[in-house]
Amino acid sequence: MSWLDAIGWAGSALLVWSLLQARILRLRALNLVGCVVLIGYNTALGVWPMVGLNVVLAVINLWYLRGMLATRHDEATYEVVEVGVDDAFLAHTLRVHAADIARFNPGFQWTPQRDGHSAFLVVRADEVVGVVLVHAEPDGVAQVDLDYVTRRYRDLTPGEFVYRRSSLFTDRGFRRVVSPPGMVAPYYSRLGFRPDDDRYVLDLPATPVPGRT
């Protein structure tokens, strides 16, 4: 097999591998690389219809990648919806994703109580892309029980929108947010959390005193 054939096979393998990805950002990126490789391969062989096809696919991938990367931190794209801790849809979401949740949050157990527990869904349009569950600890600490992002959106970390809206916590009297212990692949250092043993801690802004500026 010549080196040119090896390049062609590699590009085809990348395209197939990309279609096996659950994460949409990774799917688009790998598909784009595969298209670029096949553009070069088919150009060398002079197979112009395949060159044209892969150019079109590459442009489509670039368009979607640009949109995803441009909106990954956009509050107009993602919305945080608070739900009851005993909400049926929340229970359904946790049940459907139970195996994946256990993979990234070892030892997670949810035994909600109406007092001191809060639940938030992160949604994009009508699709749930994340779940954040919190309970109150002494001294104004909000302990995160679960910070889960669905596979499709895991490269985009939409859970950040819960922490960026500090009023969700300060309005409840919290002064600090603490991440779950032992969480696999945490992303909190990018959100202003500081490491503390096997957790991350976010110090919240002080709640303004009425009548003061």
PDB file of C-alpha atoms in Angstrom:
ATOM      1  CA  MET A   1       0.000   0.000   0.000  1.00  0.00           C
ATOM      2  CA  SER A   2       1.400   3.386  -1.014  1.00  0.00           C
ATOM      3  CA  TRP A   3       1.643   6.369   1.317  1.00  0.00           C
ATOM      4  CA  LEU A   4      -1.135   8.059  -0.654  1.00  0.00           C
ATOM      5  CA  ASP A   5      -3.460   5.104  -0.085  1.00  0.00           C
ATOM      6  CA  ALA A   6      -2.586   5.203   3.615  1.00  0.00           C
ATOM      7  CA  ILE A   7      -3.658   8.863   3.745  1.00  0.00           C
ATOM      8  CA  GLY A   8      -6.940   8.011   2.032  1.00  0.00           C
ATOM      9  CA  TRP A   9      -7.677   5.192   4.454  1.00  0.00           C
ATOM     10  CA  ALA A  10      -6.771   7.418   7.413  1.00  0.00           C
ATOM     11  CA  GLY A  11      -9.162  10.123   6.240  1.00  0.00           C
ATOM     12  CA  SER A  12     -11.967   7.589   5.759  1.00  0.00           C
ATOM     13  CA  ALA A  13     -11.293   6.108   9.195  1.00  0.00           C
ATOM     14  CA  LEU A  14     -11.523   9.572  10.761  1.00  0.00           C
ATOM     15  CA  LEU A  15     -14.897  10.175   9.120  1.00  0.00           C
ATOM     16  CA  VAL A  16     -16.250   6.869  10.421  1.00  0.00           C
ATOM     17  CA  TRP A  17     -14.796   7.464  13.899  1.00  0.00           C
ATOM     18  CA  SER A  18     -16.325  10.933  14.041  1.00  0.00           C
ATOM     19  CA  LEU A  19     -19.799   9.506  13.476  1.00  0.00           C
ATOM     20  CA  LEU A  20     -19.335   7.285  16.541  1.00  0.00           C
ATOM     21  CA  GLN A  21     -18.824  10.271  18.858  1.00  0.00           C
ATOM     22  CA  ALA A  22     -21.600  11.181  21.276  1.00  0.00           C
ATOM     23  CA  ARG A  23     -20.154  14.650  21.929  1.00  0.00           C
ATOM     24  CA  ILE A  24     -21.240  16.990  19.171  1.00  0.00           C
ATOM     25  CA  LEU A  25     -18.195  19.276  19.386  1.00  0.00           C
ATOM     26  CA  ARG A  26     -15.812  16.350  19.063  1.00  0.00           C
ATOM     27  CA  LEU A  27     -17.911  14.857  16.244  1.00  0.00           C
ATOM     28  CA  ARG A  28     -17.707  18.057  14.211  1.00  0.00           C
ATOM     29  CA  ALA A  29     -13.981  18.554  14.848  1.00  0.00           C
ATOM     30  CA  LEU A  30     -13.004  15.007  13.874  1.00  0.00           C
ATOM     31  CA  ASN A  31     -15.286  15.078  10.848  1.00  0.00           C
ATOM     32  CA  LEU A  32     -13.650  18.322   9.725  1.00  0.00           C
ATOM     33  CA  VAL A  33     -10.155  16.827  10.011  1.00  0.00           C
ATOM     34  CA  GLY A  34     -11.263  13.762   8.045  1.00  0.00           C
ATOM     35  CA  CYS A  35     -12.717  15.972   5.307  1.00  0.00           C
ATOM     36  CA  VAL A  36      -9.502  17.992   5.039  1.00  0.00           C
ATOM     37  CA  VAL A  37      -7.442  14.794   4.712  1.00  0.00           C
ATOM     38  CA  LEU A  38      -9.755  13.457   2.004  1.00  0.00           C
ATOM     39  CA  ILE A  39      -9.668  16.776   0.139  1.00  0.00           C
ATOM     40  CA  GLY A  40      -5.901  16.410  -0.154  1.00  0.00           C
ATOM     41  CA  TYR A  41      -6.145  12.720  -1.058  1.00  0.00           C
ATOM     42  CA  ASN A  42      -8.751  13.178  -3.788  1.00  0.00           C
ATOM     43  CA  THR A  43      -6.978  16.251  -5.147  1.00  0.00           C
ATOM     44  CA  ALA A  44      -3.810  14.201  -5.586  1.00  0.00           C
ATOM     45  CA  LEU A  45      -5.807  11.577  -7.500  1.00  0.00           C
ATOM     46  CA  GLY A  46      -7.793  14.122  -9.460  1.00  0.00           C
ATOM     47  CA  VAL A  47     -11.149  12.793  -8.235  1.00  0.00           C
ATOM     48  CA  TRP A  48     -12.875  16.166  -8.377  1.00  0.00           C
ATOM     49  CA  PRO A  49     -16.445  15.124  -7.441  1.00  0.00           C
ATOM     50  CA  MET A  50     -15.093  13.756  -4.130  1.00  0.00           C
ATOM     51  CA  VAL A  51     -13.041  16.905  -3.641  1.00  0.00           C
ATOM     52  CA  GLY A  52     -16.181  18.983  -4.066  1.00  0.00           C
ATOM     53  CA  LEU A  53     -18.159  16.778  -1.678  1.00  0.00           C
ATOM     54  CA  ASN A  54     -15.554  17.023   1.081  1.00  0.00           C
ATOM     55  CA  VAL A  55     -15.152  20.764   0.606  1.00  0.00           C
ATOM     56  CA  VAL A  56     -18.895  21.187   1.155  1.00  0.00           C
ATOM     57  CA  LEU A  57     -18.801  18.916   4.230  1.00  0.00           C
ATOM     58  CA  ALA A  58     -15.808  20.813   5.625  1.00  0.00           C
ATOM     59  CA  VAL A  59     -17.626  24.141   5.241  1.00  0.00           C
ATOM     60  CA  ILE A  60     -20.697  22.700   7.007  1.00  0.00           C
ATOM     61  CA  ASN A  61     -18.534  21.461   9.884  1.00  0.00           C
ATOM     62  CA  LEU A  62     -16.794  24.838  10.158  1.00  0.00           C
ATOM     63  CA  TRP A  63     -20.166  26.595  10.272  1.00  0.00           C
ATOM     64  CA  TYR A  64     -21.448  24.441  13.132  1.00  0.00           C
ATOM     65  CA  LEU A  65     -18.136  24.555  15.021  1.00  0.00           C
ATOM     66  CA  ARG A  66     -18.109  28.330  14.814  1.00  0.00           C
ATOM     67  CA  GLY A  67     -21.656  28.491  16.181  1.00  0.00           C
ATOM     68  CA  MET A  68     -20.956  26.096  19.054  1.00  0.00           C
ATOM     69  CA  LEU A  69     -17.732  27.799  20.112  1.00  0.00           C
ATOM     70  CA  ALA A  70     -19.234  31.286  19.798  1.00  0.00           C
ATOM     71  CA  THR A  71     -22.199  30.438  22.028  1.00  0.00           C
ATOM     72  CA  ARG A  72     -20.590  28.104  24.570  1.00  0.00           C
ATOM     73  CA  HIS A  73     -20.493  30.953  27.132  1.00  0.00           C
ATOM     74  CA  ASP A  74     -23.607  32.764  25.884  1.00  0.00           C
ATOM     75  CA  GLU A  75     -26.418  33.139  28.418  1.00  0.00           C
ATOM     76  CA  ALA A  76     -28.859  33.682  25.536  1.00  0.00           C
ATOM     77  CA  THR A  77     -28.180  30.100  24.393  1.00  0.00           C
ATOM     78  CA  TYR A  78     -28.509  28.292  27.720  1.00  0.00           C
ATOM     79  CA  GLU A  79     -31.084  28.863  30.437  1.00  0.00           C
ATOM     80  CA  VAL A  80     -31.099  27.740  34.061  1.00  0.00           C
ATOM     81  CA  VAL A  81     -34.488  26.492  35.268  1.00  0.00           C
ATOM     82  CA  GLU A  82     -35.061  25.714  38.929  1.00  0.00           C
ATOM     83  CA  VAL A  83     -37.315  22.708  39.558  1.00  0.00           C
ATOM     84  CA  GLY A  84     -38.641  21.036  42.659  1.00  0.00           C
ATOM     85  CA  VAL A  85     -36.368  18.468  44.226  1.00  0.00           C
ATOM     86  CA  ASP A  86     -39.183  15.924  43.926  1.00  0.00           C
ATOM     87  CA  ASP A  87     -40.005  16.930  40.343  1.00  0.00           C
ATOM     88  CA  ALA A  88     -41.010  13.932  38.202  1.00  0.00           C
ATOM     89  CA  PHE A  89     -39.068  15.113  35.151  1.00  0.00           C
ATOM     90  CA  LEU A  90     -35.929  15.621  37.253  1.00  0.00           C
ATOM     91  CA  ALA A  91     -36.281  12.060  38.566  1.00  0.00           C
ATOM     92  CA  HIS A  92     -36.722  10.805  35.002  1.00  0.00           C
ATOM     93  CA  THR A  93     -33.588  12.651  33.839  1.00  0.00           C
ATOM     94  CA  LEU A  94     -31.507  11.223  36.674  1.00  0.00           C
ATOM     95  CA  ARG A  95     -32.804   7.728  35.954  1.00  0.00           C
ATOM     96  CA  VAL A  96     -32.135   7.885  32.205  1.00  0.00           C
ATOM     97  CA  HIS A  97     -28.550   9.084  32.723  1.00  0.00           C
ATOM     98  CA  ALA A  98     -27.837   7.049  35.869  1.00  0.00           C
ATOM     99  CA  ALA A  99     -24.992   4.977  34.394  1.00  0.00           C
ATOM    100  CA  ASP A 100     -23.230   8.007  32.920  1.00  0.00           C
ATOM    101  CA  ILE A 101     -23.745   9.989  36.130  1.00  0.00           C
ATOM    102  CA  ALA A 102     -22.115   7.211  38.158  1.00  0.00           C
ATOM    103  CA  ARG A 103     -19.121   7.241  35.817  1.00  0.00           C
ATOM    104  CA  PHE A 104     -18.281  10.888  36.486  1.00  0.00           C
ATOM    105  CA  ASN A 105     -19.718  11.216  40.003  1.00  0.00           C
ATOM    106  CA  PRO A 106     -18.707   8.099  41.955  1.00  0.00           C
ATOM    107  CA  GLY A 107     -20.827   7.532  45.039  1.00  0.00           C
ATOM    108  CA  PHE A 108     -23.542   9.987  44.028  1.00  0.00           C
ATOM    109  CA  GLN A 109     -26.814   9.473  45.876  1.00  0.00           C
ATOM    110  CA  TRP A 110     -29.785  11.830  45.789  1.00  0.00           C
ATOM    111  CA  THR A 111     -32.069  11.781  48.821  1.00  0.00           C
ATOM    112  CA  PRO A 112     -33.776  15.151  48.459  1.00  0.00           C
ATOM    113  CA  GLN A 113     -35.587  17.006  51.188  1.00  0.00           C
ATOM    114  CA  ARG A 114     -37.751  20.033  50.570  1.00  0.00           C
ATOM    115  CA  ASP A 115     -35.829  22.099  53.104  1.00  0.00           C
ATOM    116  CA  GLY A 116     -32.231  22.903  52.229  1.00  0.00           C
ATOM    117  CA  HIS A 117     -32.131  21.164  48.833  1.00  0.00           C
ATOM    118  CA  SER A 118     -32.240  22.839  45.399  1.00  0.00           C
ATOM    119  CA  ALA A 119     -32.333  21.444  41.869  1.00  0.00           C
ATOM    120  CA  PHE A 120     -31.511  23.213  38.594  1.00  0.00           C
ATOM    121  CA  LEU A 121     -31.839  22.063  35.007  1.00  0.00           C
ATOM    122  CA  VAL A 122     -29.667  23.685  32.344  1.00  0.00           C
ATOM    123  CA  VAL A 123     -31.553  23.704  29.058  1.00  0.00           C
ATOM    124  CA  ARG A 124     -30.882  24.675  25.470  1.00  0.00           C
ATOM    125  CA  ALA A 125     -34.251  25.456  23.873  1.00  0.00           C
ATOM    126  CA  ASP A 126     -36.323  22.415  24.935  1.00  0.00           C
ATOM    127  CA  GLU A 127     -33.355  20.060  25.474  1.00  0.00           C
ATOM    128  CA  VAL A 128     -31.930  19.329  28.937  1.00  0.00           C
ATOM    129  CA  VAL A 129     -28.153  19.554  28.747  1.00  0.00           C
ATOM    130  CA  GLY A 130     -27.223  19.565  32.431  1.00  0.00           C
ATOM    131  CA  VAL A 131     -28.345  19.021  36.027  1.00  0.00           C
ATOM    132  CA  VAL A 132     -27.008  20.698  39.172  1.00  0.00           C
ATOM    133  CA  LEU A 133     -28.193  19.515  42.601  1.00  0.00           C
ATOM    134  CA  VAL A 134     -27.270  21.384  45.776  1.00  0.00           C
ATOM    135  CA  HIS A 135     -27.946  21.152  49.512  1.00  0.00           C
ATOM    136  CA  ALA A 136     -27.223  23.521  52.383  1.00  0.00           C
ATOM    137  CA  GLU A 137     -24.398  22.921  54.852  1.00  0.00           C
ATOM    138  CA  PRO A 138     -23.594  24.976  57.966  1.00  0.00           C
ATOM    139  CA  ASP A 139     -21.800  28.340  57.745  1.00  0.00           C
ATOM    140  CA  GLY A 140     -23.473  29.387  54.504  1.00  0.00           C
ATOM    141  CA  VAL A 141     -22.022  26.591  52.382  1.00  0.00           C
ATOM    142  CA  ALA A 142     -23.841  25.317  49.294  1.00  0.00           C
ATOM    143  CA  GLN A 143     -22.642  21.763  48.783  1.00  0.00           C
ATOM    144  CA  VAL A 144     -23.024  20.565  45.201  1.00  0.00           C
ATOM    145  CA  ASP A 145     -24.266  16.984  45.153  1.00  0.00           C
ATOM    146  CA  LEU A 146     -24.275  16.628  41.370  1.00  0.00           C
ATOM    147  CA  ASP A 147     -22.980  18.669  38.455  1.00  0.00           C
ATOM    148  CA  TYR A 148     -23.811  16.617  35.384  1.00  0.00           C
ATOM    149  CA  VAL A 149     -23.655  17.467  31.682  1.00  0.00           C
ATOM    150  CA  THR A 150     -25.129  15.161  29.049  1.00  0.00           C
ATOM    151  CA  ARG A 151     -22.730  13.493  26.647  1.00  0.00           C
ATOM    152  CA  ARG A 152     -23.674  15.632  23.651  1.00  0.00           C
ATOM    153  CA  TYR A 153     -22.724  18.859  25.445  1.00  0.00           C
ATOM    154  CA  ARG A 154     -19.918  17.686  27.727  1.00  0.00           C
ATOM    155  CA  ASP A 155     -17.239  19.573  25.802  1.00  0.00           C
ATOM    156  CA  LEU A 156     -19.210  22.824  26.269  1.00  0.00           C
ATOM    157  CA  THR A 157     -19.630  22.759  30.109  1.00  0.00           C
ATOM    158  CA  PRO A 158     -23.073  24.412  30.278  1.00  0.00           C
ATOM    159  CA  GLY A 159     -23.190  23.888  34.055  1.00  0.00           C
ATOM    160  CA  GLU A 160     -21.160  27.077  34.382  1.00  0.00           C
ATOM    161  CA  PHE A 161     -24.334  29.136  33.927  1.00  0.00           C
ATOM    162  CA  VAL A 162     -25.595  28.009  37.332  1.00  0.00           C
ATOM    163  CA  TYR A 163     -22.485  29.391  39.052  1.00  0.00           C
ATOM    164  CA  ARG A 164     -22.312  32.556  36.967  1.00  0.00           C
ATOM    165  CA  ARG A 165     -25.725  33.554  38.361  1.00  0.00           C
ATOM    166  CA  SER A 166     -24.498  34.002  41.919  1.00  0.00           C
ATOM    167  CA  SER A 167     -27.912  35.286  43.035  1.00  0.00           C
ATOM    168  CA  LEU A 168     -29.191  31.712  42.834  1.00  0.00           C
ATOM    169  CA  PHE A 169     -27.020  31.102  45.899  1.00  0.00           C
ATOM    170  CA  THR A 170     -26.702  34.476  47.622  1.00  0.00           C
ATOM    171  CA  ASP A 171     -30.486  34.914  47.709  1.00  0.00           C
ATOM    172  CA  ARG A 172     -30.563  31.741  49.827  1.00  0.00           C
ATOM    173  CA  GLY A 173     -27.920  33.094  52.202  1.00  0.00           C
ATOM    174  CA  PHE A 174     -25.002  31.091  50.815  1.00  0.00           C
ATOM    175  CA  ARG A 175     -21.518  32.536  50.958  1.00  0.00           C
ATOM    176  CA  ARG A 176     -19.612  29.672  49.410  1.00  0.00           C
ATOM    177  CA  VAL A 177     -20.143  26.892  46.858  1.00  0.00           C
ATOM    178  CA  VAL A 178     -18.269  23.603  47.223  1.00  0.00           C
ATOM    179  CA  SER A 179     -17.972  21.050  44.415  1.00  0.00           C
ATOM    180  CA  PRO A 180     -18.615  17.312  44.880  1.00  0.00           C
ATOM    181  CA  PRO A 181     -15.603  15.381  46.212  1.00  0.00           C
ATOM    182  CA  GLY A 182     -13.747  13.134  43.798  1.00  0.00           C
ATOM    183  CA  MET A 183     -15.563  14.352  40.690  1.00  0.00           C
ATOM    184  CA  VAL A 184     -14.018  12.975  37.476  1.00  0.00           C
ATOM    185  CA  ALA A 185     -12.710  15.587  35.005  1.00  0.00           C
ATOM    186  CA  PRO A 186     -13.808  18.707  36.934  1.00  0.00           C
ATOM    187  CA  TYR A 187     -13.852  22.038  35.100  1.00  0.00           C
ATOM    188  CA  TYR A 188     -14.227  24.391  38.069  1.00  0.00           C
ATOM    189  CA  SER A 189     -10.803  26.033  37.825  1.00  0.00           C
ATOM    190  CA  ARG A 190     -12.066  27.810  34.683  1.00  0.00           C
ATOM    191  CA  LEU A 191     -14.968  29.346  36.630  1.00  0.00           C
ATOM    192  CA  GLY A 192     -13.053  31.010  39.438  1.00  0.00           C
ATOM    193  CA  PHE A 193     -13.185  28.099  41.911  1.00  0.00           C
ATOM    194  CA  ARG A 194     -10.062  27.434  43.967  1.00  0.00           C
ATOM    195  CA  PRO A 195      -8.820  23.882  44.688  1.00  0.00           C
ATOM    196  CA  ASP A 196      -9.258  22.539  48.216  1.00  0.00           C
ATOM    197  CA  ASP A 197      -8.068  18.933  48.615  1.00  0.00           C
ATOM    198  CA  ASP A 198     -10.313  16.836  46.348  1.00  0.00           C
ATOM    199  CA  ARG A 199     -12.888  19.627  45.933  1.00  0.00           C
ATOM    200  CA  TYR A 200     -13.173  23.101  44.487  1.00  0.00           C
ATOM    201  CA  VAL A 201     -14.506  26.139  46.353  1.00  0.00           C
ATOM    202  CA  LEU A 202     -16.159  29.302  45.014  1.00  0.00           C
ATOM    203  CA  ASP A 203     -16.417  32.296  47.365  1.00  0.00           C
ATOM    204  CA  LEU A 204     -19.571  34.237  46.525  1.00  0.00           C
ATOM    205  CA  PRO A 205     -19.886  38.024  46.483  1.00  0.00           C
ATOM    206  CA  ALA A 206     -21.324  39.503  49.650  1.00  0.00           C
ATOM    207  CA  THR A 207     -25.052  40.165  49.613  1.00  0.00           C
ATOM    208  CA  PRO A 208     -25.642  43.933  49.491  1.00  0.00           C
ATOM    209  CA  VAL A 209     -27.057  45.465  52.640  1.00  0.00           C
ATOM    210  CA  PRO A 210     -30.350  47.330  51.966  1.00  0.00           C
ATOM    211  CA  GLY A 211     -29.847  51.110  51.882  1.00  0.00           C
ATOM    212  CA  ARG A 212     -26.106  50.859  51.122  1.00  0.00           C
ATOM    213  CA  THR A 213     -24.361  51.177  47.792  1.00  0.00           C
TER     214      THR A 213
END
